[in-house]
Tab-separated table of C-alpha atoms in Angstrom:
chain	number	residue	atom	x	y	z
D	1	GLY	CA	-13.846	106.710	100.583
D	2	ASP	CA	-16.364	103.491	99.607
D	3	GLU	CA	-17.232	103.731	103.027
D	4	LEU	CA	-18.473	106.932	103.169
D	5	TRP	CA	-20.042	106.530	99.050
D	6	ASP	CA	-21.850	103.779	100.600
D	7	SER	CA	-23.301	105.478	104.081
D	8	CYS	CA	-24.850	108.197	100.893
D	9	GLY	CA	-26.523	105.493	98.605
D	10	ARG	CA	-24.340	106.004	95.882
D	11	ARG	CA	-22.630	104.272	93.001
D	12	ARG	CA	-19.282	102.738	94.637
D	13	SER	CA	-15.796	103.262	92.899
D	14	ASN	CA	-14.222	101.728	89.818
D	15	ALA	CA	-11.450	101.271	92.341
D	16	SER	CA	-12.748	98.522	94.166
D	17	GLU	CA	-11.720	95.053	94.228
D	18	GLU	CA	-13.599	94.178	90.702
D	19	GLY	CA	-11.409	96.919	89.135
D	20	LYS	CA	-9.517	94.696	85.865
D	21	GLY	CA	-6.189	94.051	86.340
D	22	TYR	CA	-5.800	95.449	89.701
D	23	ALA	CA	-5.378	94.059	93.348
D	24	PRO	CA	-6.536	95.818	96.319
D	25	ILE	CA	-4.366	97.610	98.449
D	26	CYS	CA	-5.472	96.267	102.121
D	27	GLY	CA	-4.031	96.808	105.592
D	28	ASN	CA	-4.695	98.823	108.787
D	29	GLU	CA	-1.946	101.316	108.496
D	30	GLU	CA	-3.279	102.398	105.198
D	31	THR	CA	-6.462	103.822	103.778
D	32	THR	CA	-6.527	103.979	99.567
D	33	VAL	CA	-8.147	106.643	97.895
D	34	ASP	CA	-9.166	106.850	94.596
D	35	CYS	CA	-8.406	109.158	92.142
D	36	PHE	CA	-9.707	107.930	88.549
D	37	ALA	CA	-12.514	108.734	87.153
D	38	TYR	CA	-15.329	106.524	87.114
D	39	GLY	CA	-14.489	104.006	83.995
D	40	MET	CA	-10.853	105.254	83.293
D	41	ARG	CA	-9.370	102.216	85.060
D	42	GLU	CA	-11.279	100.350	82.064
D	43	LYS	CA	-9.633	102.492	79.733
D	44	PHE	CA	-6.091	102.375	81.205
D	45	TRP	CA	-6.082	99.117	81.295
D	46	ARG	CA	-6.723	97.919	78.139
D	47	ARG	CA	-4.880	100.444	76.427
D	48	THR	CA	-2.662	99.170	78.391
D	49	ASN	CA	-3.441	95.639	77.489
D	50	ARG	CA	-3.409	96.704	73.307
D	51	LYS	CA	-1.140	93.762	72.553
D	52	SER	CA	-2.679	91.249	74.455
D	53	LEU	CA	-6.511	92.118	73.012
D	54	GLU	CA	-4.614	92.198	69.162
D	55	LEU	CA	-2.668	89.138	69.818
D	56	GLU	CA	-6.578	87.414	71.348
D	57	ALA	CA	-7.810	88.555	68.343
D	58	ALA	CA	-5.792	87.536	65.708
D	59	LEU	CA	-5.493	83.828	67.212
D	60	GLN	CA	-9.052	83.982	66.806
D	61	ASN	CA	-9.299	84.926	63.625
D	62	LYS	CA	-7.082	81.784	62.422
D	63	SER	CA	-9.098	79.619	63.974
D	64	MET	CA	-12.260	80.655	62.394
D	65	ASN	CA	-9.565	80.703	58.773
D	66	VAL	CA	-9.186	77.268	59.364
D	67	PHE	CA	-13.072	75.998	59.303
D	68	LEU	CA	-14.232	78.489	56.455
D	69	PRO	CA	-10.871	78.521	53.958
D	70	ASP	CA	-11.198	81.057	50.782
D	71	ASP	CA	-12.583	78.485	48.380
D	72	ILE	CA	-15.568	77.411	50.718
D	73	LEU	CA	-16.333	80.325	51.330
D	74	GLU	CA	-16.205	81.143	47.702
D	75	MET	CA	-19.203	78.216	46.719
D	76	CYS	CA	-21.447	79.261	50.164
D	77	LEU	CA	-20.831	82.886	47.730
D	78	LEU	CA	-21.727	81.340	44.236
D	79	ARG	CA	-24.978	79.734	45.448
D	80	LEU	CA	-26.503	82.964	46.263
D	81	PRO	CA	-29.092	84.868	44.310
D	82	PHE	CA	-27.987	87.768	42.628
D	83	ILE	CA	-29.582	90.256	45.811
D	84	SER	CA	-27.431	88.236	48.154
D	85	VAL	CA	-24.266	88.907	46.632
D	86	MET	CA	-24.714	92.513	46.312
D	87	ASN	CA	-25.660	92.065	49.586
D	88	ALA	CA	-22.705	90.117	50.623
D	89	ARG	CA	-19.867	93.008	49.675
D	90	LEU	CA	-20.692	94.936	52.290
D	91	VAL	CA	-19.773	92.671	54.970
D	92	CYS	CA	-16.083	92.956	54.456
D	93	LYS	CA	-13.211	93.627	51.933
D	94	LYS	CA	-12.683	89.520	51.198
D	95	TRP	CA	-15.593	89.683	50.760
D	96	ARG	CA	-16.246	92.376	48.094
D	97	ASN	CA	-13.302	90.875	45.950
D	98	LEU	CA	-13.886	87.348	46.339
D	99	THR	CA	-17.438	88.219	44.665
D	100	MET	CA	-15.798	90.635	42.093
D	101	THR	CA	-13.163	88.460	40.451
D	102	PRO	CA	-14.066	87.922	36.724
D	103	ARG	CA	-13.925	84.092	38.013
D	104	PHE	CA	-16.330	84.233	40.314
D	105	TRP	CA	-18.564	85.295	37.641
D	106	ARG	CA	-17.529	82.410	34.920
D	107	MET	CA	-17.541	79.860	37.740
D	108	ARG	CA	-21.516	80.961	38.972
D	109	GLN	CA	-22.310	80.908	35.005
D	110	GLU	CA	-20.939	77.196	34.573
D	111	GLY	CA	-22.453	75.740	37.670
D	112	SER	CA	-26.124	77.241	36.768
D	113	PHE	CA	-26.313	79.228	39.670
D	114	GLN	CA	-27.698	82.817	38.128
D	115	ASN	CA	-31.602	83.777	37.620
D	116	PRO	CA	-33.599	85.683	34.827
D	117	TRP	CA	-33.547	89.535	35.321
D	118	VAL	CA	-36.190	91.308	34.024
D	119	PHE	CA	-34.742	95.208	32.876
D	120	LEU	CA	-37.430	97.540	32.180
D	121	PHE	CA	-36.200	101.374	31.100
D	122	GLY	CA	-37.536	103.839	29.644
D	123	VAL	CA	-39.692	105.091	31.928
D	124	VAL	CA	-41.363	108.240	31.981
D	125	LYS	CA	-42.552	110.108	35.677
D	126	ASP	CA	-44.537	113.493	35.343
D	127	GLY	CA	-43.500	113.818	31.665
D	128	CYS	CA	-39.354	113.521	32.561
D	129	CYS	CA	-37.369	111.018	31.586
D	130	SER	CA	-36.988	108.691	34.667
D	131	ALA	CA	-33.497	108.085	35.663
D	132	GLU	CA	-34.451	104.907	37.037
D	133	ILE	CA	-33.882	101.417	35.590
D	134	HIS	CA	-37.196	98.444	37.246
D	135	ALA	CA	-35.007	94.943	37.331
D	136	MET	CA	-37.263	92.055	38.197
D	137	ASP	CA	-35.227	89.066	40.369
D	138	VAL	CA	-37.750	86.229	38.007
D	139	SER	CA	-37.087	83.943	40.407
D	140	PHE	CA	-39.091	85.894	43.047
D	141	ASN	CA	-40.825	87.950	41.825
D	142	GLN	CA	-39.488	90.991	43.321
D	143	TRP	CA	-39.152	94.628	41.438
D	144	HIS	CA	-36.006	97.008	42.217
D	145	LYS	CA	-35.165	100.149	41.362
D	146	ILE	CA	-31.464	101.419	39.853
D	147	ASN	CA	-30.614	105.131	39.817
D	148	SER	CA	-29.284	105.206	36.501
D	149	GLU	CA	-28.449	109.307	36.499
D	150	ILE	CA	-26.464	108.776	32.911
D	151	LEU	CA	-29.872	108.057	31.264
D	152	LYS	CA	-31.694	111.210	32.618
D	153	GLY	CA	-32.946	113.258	29.225
D	154	ARG	CA	-32.725	110.549	26.925
D	155	PHE	CA	-35.845	108.193	25.589
D	156	LEU	CA	-36.851	106.289	22.668
D	157	PHE	CA	-32.893	104.774	22.462
D	158	SER	CA	-32.659	100.869	21.619
D	159	VAL	CA	-31.615	97.844	24.324
D	160	ALA	CA	-29.666	94.333	23.586
D	161	GLY	CA	-28.920	92.319	26.836
D	162	ILE	CA	-25.388	90.918	26.121
D	163	HIS	CA	-23.695	88.352	28.358
D	164	ASP	CA	-23.773	90.193	31.749
D	165	ASP	CA	-23.618	93.330	29.872
D	166	VAL	CA	-26.903	95.920	28.499
D	167	TYR	CA	-26.129	98.350	25.628
D	168	VAL	CA	-27.960	101.310	24.778
D	169	VAL	CA	-28.039	102.633	21.831
D	170	GLY	CA	-28.703	106.439	20.343
D	171	GLY	CA	-32.154	107.990	21.596
D	172	CYS	CA	-32.907	111.457	21.610
D	173	SER	CA	-32.968	113.908	24.268
D	174	SER	CA	-34.476	117.354	23.836
D	175	LEU	CA	-33.087	120.871	23.358
D	176	THR	CA	-35.556	122.725	24.596
D	177	ASN	CA	-36.589	121.700	27.270
D	178	PHE	CA	-34.509	119.081	29.201
D	179	GLY	CA	-35.314	115.456	30.593
D	180	LYS	CA	-39.100	115.935	28.521
D	181	VAL	CA	-40.006	113.693	25.993
D	182	ASP	CA	-40.850	117.080	23.621
D	183	LYS	CA	-39.770	116.081	20.073
D	184	SER	CA	-40.075	119.816	19.365
D	185	SER	CA	-36.844	120.067	18.814
D	186	PHE	CA	-34.440	117.113	19.900
D	187	LYS	CA	-31.391	116.128	18.935
D	188	THR	CA	-30.695	112.818	18.543
D	189	HIS	CA	-27.634	110.691	19.385
D	190	LYS	CA	-24.978	107.918	18.005
D	191	SER	CA	-23.528	107.193	21.503
D	192	VAL	CA	-23.460	103.779	23.167
D	193	LEU	CA	-23.678	103.151	27.085
D	194	VAL	CA	-23.060	100.276	28.833
D	195	PHE	CA	-24.565	99.004	32.212
D	196	SER	CA	-22.460	96.795	34.307
D	197	PRO	CA	-25.306	94.969	36.680
D	198	LEU	CA	-22.895	93.098	38.361
D	199	MET	CA	-20.080	96.291	39.824
D	200	ARG	CA	-23.078	98.575	39.624
D	201	THR	CA	-20.527	101.013	36.559
D	202	TRP	CA	-21.359	102.589	33.665
D	203	ARG	CA	-18.779	103.407	30.555
D	204	LYS	CA	-18.568	103.765	26.513
D	205	ALA	CA	-18.683	102.310	23.961
D	206	ALA	CA	-17.332	103.515	20.777
D	207	PRO	CA	-20.437	105.944	18.925
D	208	MET	CA	-22.364	104.769	15.900
D	209	LYS	CA	-21.599	105.879	12.362
D	210	HIS	CA	-25.098	107.566	11.915
D	211	ALA	CA	-27.272	109.011	14.706
D	212	ARG	CA	-30.131	107.178	15.468
D	213	SER	CA	-33.601	106.573	17.657
D	214	SER	CA	-35.277	103.665	17.645
D	215	PRO	CA	-32.481	101.574	16.139
D	216	ILE	CA	-33.236	97.225	15.494
D	217	LEU	CA	-30.346	95.475	17.584
D	218	GLY	CA	-29.377	92.118	17.481
D	219	ALA	CA	-26.661	90.311	18.720
D	220	TYR	CA	-24.414	87.654	17.487
D	221	GLU	CA	-21.415	85.975	19.757
D	222	ILE	CA	-18.347	84.570	17.340
D	223	SER	CA	-14.910	82.756	18.071
D	224	SER	CA	-12.649	85.271	19.131
D	225	ASP	CA	-9.783	83.815	16.065
D	226	CYS	CA	-13.000	85.229	13.376
D	227	LEU	CA	-11.167	88.157	11.047
D	228	ILE	CA	-13.973	91.055	9.772
D	229	ILE	CA	-12.990	91.649	6.177
D	230	ARG	CA	-14.475	93.447	2.982
D	231	ASN	CA	-14.597	91.186	-0.324
D	232	GLN	CA	-13.022	93.590	-2.905
D	233	GLN	CA	-15.329	93.297	-5.557
D	234	THR	CA	-15.934	95.948	-8.110
D	235	ARG	CA	-19.720	96.953	-9.536
D	236	GLY	CA	-18.943	95.883	-12.395
D	237	ASP	CA	-18.216	91.523	-11.575
D	238	ARG	CA	-20.099	92.326	-8.318
D	239	ARG	CA	-22.751	89.010	-6.863
D	240	PHE	CA	-25.773	89.474	-7.117
D	241	TYR	CA	-27.536	88.260	-4.029
D	242	ARG	CA	-29.806	85.666	-3.482
D	243	PRO	CA	-33.613	85.839	-2.646
D	244	ARG	CA	-35.451	83.011	-1.020
D	245	VAL	CA	-38.653	81.522	-1.401
D	246	GLY	CA	-40.711	79.555	-0.457
D	247	GLY	CA	-39.991	76.609	-2.871
D	248	VAL	CA	-36.442	75.652	-4.110
D	249	SER	CA	-35.326	78.574	-7.320
D	250	ASP	CA	-31.802	77.537	-8.964
D	251	VAL	CA	-29.576	80.692	-8.879
D	252	TYR	CA	-26.592	80.933	-11.218
D	253	GLU	CA	-24.354	83.902	-11.990
D	254	ASP	CA	-21.590	83.551	-15.802
D	255	PRO	CA	-19.136	86.304	-16.596
D	256	HIS	CA	-21.455	88.505	-18.600
D	257	ARG	CA	-25.213	88.108	-16.927
D	258	LEU	CA	-26.974	87.046	-14.539
D	259	SER	CA	-30.021	84.393	-14.664
D	260	VAL	CA	-32.645	83.442	-12.517
D	261	ARG	CA	-35.013	80.309	-13.447
D	262	ARG	CA	-38.272	80.573	-10.885
D	263	GLN	CA	-40.308	78.336	-10.498
D	264	PHE	CA	-42.835	79.449	-7.509
D	265	ARG	CA	-44.820	83.190	-8.398
D	266	TYR	CA	-42.771	84.497	-5.030
D	267	SER	CA	-39.267	85.086	-6.548
D	268	LEU	CA	-38.494	87.607	-7.322
D	269	ASP	CA	-37.238	88.926	-11.262
D	270	GLU	CA	-34.157	90.598	-12.549
D	271	ASN	CA	-34.950	93.732	-12.556
D	272	GLU	CA	-36.062	94.532	-8.882
D	273	LEU	CA	-32.258	92.219	-7.760
D	274	THR	CA	-30.017	94.729	-10.014
D	275	SER	CA	-32.003	97.594	-7.957
D	276	LEU	CA	-30.306	96.075	-4.735
D	277	PRO	CA	-27.791	98.772	-3.019
D	278	SER	CA	-24.162	98.343	-4.615
D	279	VAL	CA	-22.332	98.417	-0.944
D	280	LYS	CA	-19.569	95.920	-0.410
D	281	PRO	CA	-19.835	92.801	1.465
D	282	TYR	CA	-18.355	92.268	4.303
D	283	LYS	CA	-17.512	87.720	5.526
D	284	PHE	CA	-16.250	86.380	8.282
D	285	VAL	CA	-12.153	84.248	7.965
D	286	LYS	CA	-11.704	82.399	10.140
D	287	GLN	CA	-7.683	83.059	11.237
D	288	LYS	CA	-5.247	80.671	11.941
D	289	GLY	CA	-2.601	81.855	15.110
D	290	GLU	CA	-2.162	80.711	17.617
D	291	HIS	CA	-2.475	84.042	20.399
D	292	SER	CA	-6.857	83.527	19.695
D	293	ASN	CA	-7.697	83.944	22.908
D	294	LYS	CA	-10.530	81.188	23.138
D	295	ASP	CA	-12.055	82.504	27.023
D	296	GLN	CA	-12.925	85.713	25.706
D	297	ARG	CA	-16.739	86.222	25.220
D	298	ARG	CA	-17.080	87.982	21.214
D	299	PHE	CA	-19.603	89.406	20.175
D	300	LEU	CA	-21.287	91.587	17.016
D	301	LEU	CA	-23.454	93.976	18.059
D	302	PHE	CA	-26.291	95.223	14.371
D	303	ALA	CA	-28.057	98.337	14.905
D	304	VAL	CA	-30.669	98.499	11.756
D	305	GLY	CA	-33.539	101.372	10.486
D	306	GLY	CA	-34.668	103.807	12.983
D	307	LEU	CA	-35.142	106.902	12.531
D	308	GLY	CA	-32.334	109.876	11.492
D	309	CYS	CA	-31.552	113.579	12.826
D	310	TRP	CA	-34.757	114.481	10.902
D	311	ASP	CA	-37.016	111.894	11.756
D	312	GLU	CA	-36.284	109.979	8.392
D	313	PRO	CA	-36.732	106.343	8.428
D	314	LEU	CA	-32.839	104.891	7.716
D	315	ASP	CA	-32.522	102.435	5.221
D	316	SER	CA	-28.879	102.114	6.112
D	317	GLY	CA	-26.781	99.397	9.441
D	318	GLU	CA	-23.531	99.153	10.848
D	319	ILE	CA	-22.595	96.610	13.045
D	320	TYR	CA	-20.390	96.754	15.986
D	321	ASP	CA	-17.728	93.775	17.080
D	322	SER	CA	-16.966	93.967	20.881
D	323	MET	CA	-12.859	93.152	20.028
D	324	SER	CA	-11.774	96.222	18.615
D	325	ASN	CA	-14.698	98.398	20.048
D	326	LYS	CA	-15.160	99.683	16.122
D	327	TRP	CA	-18.757	100.190	14.278
D	328	THR	CA	-18.451	99.567	10.205
D	329	GLU	CA	-21.408	99.803	7.352
D	330	ILE	CA	-23.483	97.726	6.221
D	331	GLN	CA	-25.347	96.737	3.207
D	332	ARG	CA	-28.357	99.055	3.222
D	333	LEU	CA	-32.259	97.696	3.548
D	334	PRO	CA	-33.281	96.139	-0.352
D	335	VAL	CA	-34.995	98.138	-2.217
D	336	ASP	CA	-38.480	99.253	-1.174
D	337	PHE	CA	-38.108	97.414	2.123
D	338	GLY	CA	-40.151	99.228	3.635
D	339	VAL	CA	-39.729	101.073	7.734
D	340	ALA	CA	-38.265	98.008	9.946
D	341	CYS	CA	-39.850	97.517	12.775
D	342	SER	CA	-38.325	94.567	14.857
D	343	GLY	CA	-35.301	92.583	13.712
D	344	VAL	CA	-33.890	89.165	16.000
D	345	VAL	CA	-30.590	86.630	15.320
D	346	CYS	CA	-32.023	83.841	15.101
D	347	ASN	CA	-29.144	80.460	13.221
D	348	GLY	CA	-26.770	82.793	11.593
D	349	MET	CA	-29.127	85.342	10.002
D	350	PHE	CA	-30.327	88.458	11.544
D	351	TYR	CA	-34.262	88.750	10.695
D	352	VAL	CA	-35.741	91.989	10.638
D	353	TYR	CA	-39.624	92.249	10.103
D	354	SER	CA	-41.172	95.853	7.922
D	355	GLU	CA	-44.422	97.150	8.518
D	356	SER	CA	-44.693	96.526	5.154
D	357	ASP	CA	-45.632	92.746	5.763
D	358	LYS	CA	-41.528	91.657	4.162
D	359	VAL	CA	-39.208	89.919	5.910
D	360	ALA	CA	-35.175	90.229	5.201
D	361	ALA	CA	-32.503	88.368	6.177
D	362	TYR	CA	-28.860	89.430	7.128
D	363	ASP	CA	-26.855	86.336	6.098
D	364	ILE	CA	-23.569	87.309	8.800
D	365	GLU	CA	-21.169	84.912	8.057
D	366	LYS	CA	-21.345	86.221	3.894
D	367	GLY	CA	-22.447	89.688	4.507
D	368	TYR	CA	-25.295	90.271	2.465
D	369	TRP	CA	-29.332	90.412	2.624
D	370	VAL	CA	-31.117	87.474	1.301
D	371	ARG	CA	-35.421	88.756	0.920
D	372	ILE	CA	-36.966	85.855	2.911
D	373	GLN	CA	-41.082	85.222	0.727
D	374	THR	CA	-43.772	83.652	2.335
D	375	SER	CA	-46.510	82.565	2.212
D	376	PRO	CA	-48.920	83.568	3.075
D	377	PHE	CA	-48.325	85.886	6.322
D	378	PRO	CA	-50.102	85.760	9.072
D	379	PRO	CA	-53.567	88.523	9.084
D	380	ARG	CA	-52.476	91.076	12.108
D	381	VAL	CA	-53.988	94.958	12.669
D	382	HIS	CA	-51.446	97.486	11.425
D	383	GLU	CA	-51.514	99.817	14.198
D	384	TYR	CA	-49.713	96.914	16.254
D	385	HIS	CA	-46.817	96.249	15.901
D	386	PRO	CA	-45.390	92.120	14.850
D	387	LYS	CA	-42.653	91.021	17.192
D	388	LEU	CA	-39.825	88.735	16.229
D	389	ILE	CA	-38.543	86.387	18.878
D	390	CYS	CA	-36.217	83.436	18.219
D	391	CYS	CA	-36.211	80.147	21.091
D	392	ASN	CA	-33.471	77.799	20.636
D	393	GLY	CA	-33.025	78.097	16.850
D	394	ARG	CA	-37.307	78.358	16.022
D	395	LEU	CA	-37.931	81.454	14.868
D	396	PHE	CA	-40.715	83.509	16.462
D	397	MET	CA	-43.387	86.554	15.731
D	398	LEU	CA	-45.810	88.020	17.515
D	399	SER	CA	-49.252	89.854	16.633
D	400	VAL	CA	-52.053	91.224	17.093
D	401	SER	CA	-55.146	89.915	14.606
D	402	TRP	CA	-58.520	90.042	14.866
D	403	CYS	CA	-61.226	86.518	15.400
D	404	GLU	CA	-64.511	85.876	15.338
D	405	GLY	CA	-65.759	85.796	18.473
D	406	GLU	CA	-68.667	84.137	20.021
D	407	GLY	CA	-70.874	83.063	22.712
D	408	GLN	CA	-72.061	85.965	25.148
D	409	ILE	CA	-70.017	88.562	23.337
D	410	GLY	CA	-72.036	88.628	20.409
D	411	ARG	CA	-70.226	87.971	17.561
D	412	ARG	CA	-68.469	90.371	17.764
D	413	ASN	CA	-64.327	90.996	16.282
D	414	LYS	CA	-62.261	91.212	18.853
D	415	ALA	CA	-58.421	91.829	18.794
D	416	VAL	CA	-56.048	88.883	20.319
D	417	ARG	CA	-52.132	87.962	20.370
D	418	LYS	CA	-51.013	85.713	18.921
D	419	LEU	CA	-47.284	83.637	18.126
D	420	TRP	CA	-46.635	82.483	14.836
D	421	GLU	CA	-43.721	80.271	13.541
D	422	LEU	CA	-41.797	80.954	10.837
D	423	ASP	CA	-40.663	76.975	9.065
D	424	LEU	CA	-36.856	78.352	8.040
D	425	MET	CA	-36.652	75.343	5.725
D	426	TYR	CA	-40.541	76.120	3.554
D	427	LEU	CA	-40.776	78.994	4.829
D	428	THR	CA	-44.239	78.452	5.989
D	429	TRP	CA	-45.991	80.335	8.810
D	430	THR	CA	-47.559	78.672	11.944
D	431	GLU	CA	-49.670	79.183	14.449
D	432	VAL	CA	-48.294	78.380	17.696
D	433	SER	CA	-50.745	79.910	20.237
D	434	THR	CA	-52.840	82.954	21.503
D	435	HIS	CA	-51.985	85.394	24.022
D	436	PRO	CA	-54.157	85.311	27.559
D	437	ASP	CA	-54.337	89.033	27.706
D	438	ALA	CA	-56.223	91.287	25.051
D	439	PRO	CA	-53.604	93.409	23.201
D	440	MET	CA	-54.174	97.036	25.334
D	441	ASP	CA	-50.305	97.817	24.424
D	442	TRP	CA	-49.654	98.505	20.710
D	443	ASN	CA	-45.862	99.097	21.923
D	444	ALA	CA	-45.566	95.912	23.766
D	445	ALA	CA	-42.185	94.745	24.566
D	446	PHE	CA	-41.167	90.684	23.907
D	447	ILE	CA	-37.804	89.088	24.701
D	448	ALA	CA	-36.883	85.348	23.650
D	449	ASP	CA	-34.357	83.852	26.305
D	450	LYS	CA	-33.823	80.077	26.349
D	451	ASN	CA	-37.429	78.527	26.089
D	452	PHE	CA	-38.691	81.081	27.659
D	453	ILE	CA	-40.014	84.344	25.902
D	454	PHE	CA	-40.787	87.586	28.218
D	455	GLY	CA	-43.188	90.276	27.989
D	456	VAL	CA	-43.962	93.323	29.531
D	457	GLU	CA	-48.197	96.433	28.404
D	458	MET	CA	-48.171	99.237	29.500
D	459	PHE	CA	-51.102	101.253	28.541
D	460	LYS	CA	-53.188	104.052	30.637
D	461	ILE	CA	-56.735	103.124	31.214
D	462	PHE	CA	-59.388	105.473	34.136
D	463	GLY	CA	-56.225	107.755	34.437
D	464	GLN	CA	-53.633	104.882	35.585
D	465	VAL	CA	-50.365	103.232	33.805
D	466	LEU	CA	-51.058	100.021	34.067
D	467	ASP	CA	-48.359	96.499	34.514
D	468	PHE	CA	-48.665	93.495	33.398
D	469	LEU	CA	-46.039	90.845	33.219
D	470	THR	CA	-46.565	87.733	31.381
D	471	VAL	CA	-43.481	84.430	30.112
D	472	GLY	CA	-44.637	82.043	28.077
D	473	GLU	CA	-42.438	78.470	28.090
D	474	VAL	CA	-41.783	77.479	24.350
D	475	SER	CA	-41.995	73.509	24.397
D	476	GLY	CA	-42.705	70.886	21.223
D	477	ALA	CA	-46.616	70.902	22.040
D	478	GLY	CA	-46.576	75.012	22.054
D	479	THR	CA	-46.103	77.502	24.691
D	480	SER	CA	-47.867	77.927	28.244
D	481	TRP	CA	-48.581	81.567	29.276
D	482	SER	CA	-48.206	82.674	32.393
D	483	HIS	CA	-48.496	86.432	34.764
D	484	ILE	CA	-45.264	86.706	36.976
D	485	SER	CA	-46.015	89.936	37.378
D	486	ARG	CA	-49.383	92.474	37.794
D	487	ASN	CA	-49.517	95.899	38.867
D	488	ARG	CA	-46.414	96.395	40.668
D	489	LEU	CA	-44.428	99.294	38.857
D	490	PRO	CA	-45.265	102.779	40.266
D	491	HIS	CA	-48.122	103.876	39.814
D	492	GLU	CA	-46.865	107.728	39.197
D	493	LEU	CA	-45.493	106.477	35.292
D	494	ASP	CA	-46.915	108.197	33.184
D	495	ALA	CA	-49.119	106.704	29.888
D	496	ALA	CA	-45.671	107.876	27.710
D	497	SER	CA	-43.809	104.790	29.153
D	498	CYS	CA	-45.374	102.817	27.131
D	499	LEU	CA	-44.323	104.464	23.992
D	500	THR	CA	-40.621	105.299	24.852
D	501	LYS	CA	-39.935	101.629	27.011
D	502	SER	CA	-37.772	98.907	25.892
D	503	MET	CA	-36.696	95.577	27.530
D	504	ALA	CA	-33.717	93.355	28.107
D	505	VAL	CA	-32.823	90.279	30.050
D	506	LEU	CA	-30.107	88.976	31.636
D	507	HIS	CA	-28.588	85.946	34.023
D	508	LEU	CA	-27.071	87.295	37.044
């Protein structure tokens, strides 16, 4: 048979001497005939010797584990960038299990292997609320897109980055044109969604007491052995809340009346003090017990102001405890404070700035509001909302003001965005630096992370939406600004993204 195939110039059969595991049968009296189709001999051989092949593969895997133990593999995965860790999960189940444990991410955080990521929410495409989150790896200067169908149709919500999660609070959705940014007929949400970039999952937290859109948020980390209790005081003997002014004021209380001795003209009078809301404050009490979990990361999330169900400004506030997963109402903002437009937690105080250029601070430990009287307020253009930020225990504000031009612009006034710092001891504002970009976006988003300030500006010009991402490094000598991204987002974004966008920063 072999000679016949060879004489015809065709392919030799696998029944030749090259077959695996088979000895050729030779002899003068016998002639072999191959009854197997092409490739069948090798298939039968593998099926017969399957156990030996599995044993050989097991020995190879065992030899690999000798050179790469689990702890060494874990140390290697710890040092990968976040996007590489996500890709490493797709290699095998073992790598996936190693990179999804809380211990892995805790070690990654303690080893300073994390890098900042900027998350941009609330973008609009073709008039619809896009179900996309744009995330930027600052270390590699690269944008990534994450699909999130749960956010489709929701707009004007606020976000806060806490630990490894992003909390999406409140917002609106259209009733007549679902998915569209339409406030002719809308529903205001009280729900709270939590996005985990580590697991690429969404979950729901406890809803707020009141529905809000664009609330002012602030996060504060506390010990797990603290209790939040309400002061049991009646209206007759409750303590009035102390105003803090740009000087020293003696405030004391006797059984019948509150006396306020003023030394500066900016302090409040007694009639204004009595007009403060009569809501019982909350305070923190440290719980003494042996069962407190020190490893559990507990935080408080504040939601103040915003717009209600009828698009009316709200002066109420709520506080969320991550341990109990419950919202609790806190004292309302001071009377005649105005519409809150920005807020941040700094040194145990939740500072809120109003559109009427007033500052109030909520004492987190004692549970009441304090009026902050500063002199003078930085000049600003009221069409641009100021932004409060906190860097390493220092309170800053970014606001837009007019300045006198020089040289080639012909002494014409131009608008610039300036960074101001509030001295928490003397309550005076000091100009720190000037932002390099012209203030084209009246609703620019700024957020601080350690000693860096990240800012996103979006505006429409010549029929196209442009985006700029800047970072400022705060030091004792001042603040140095630089651009890390220009026009890197999709150009099909609508101009409504300038109004609906929100930003959060996480270390991943």
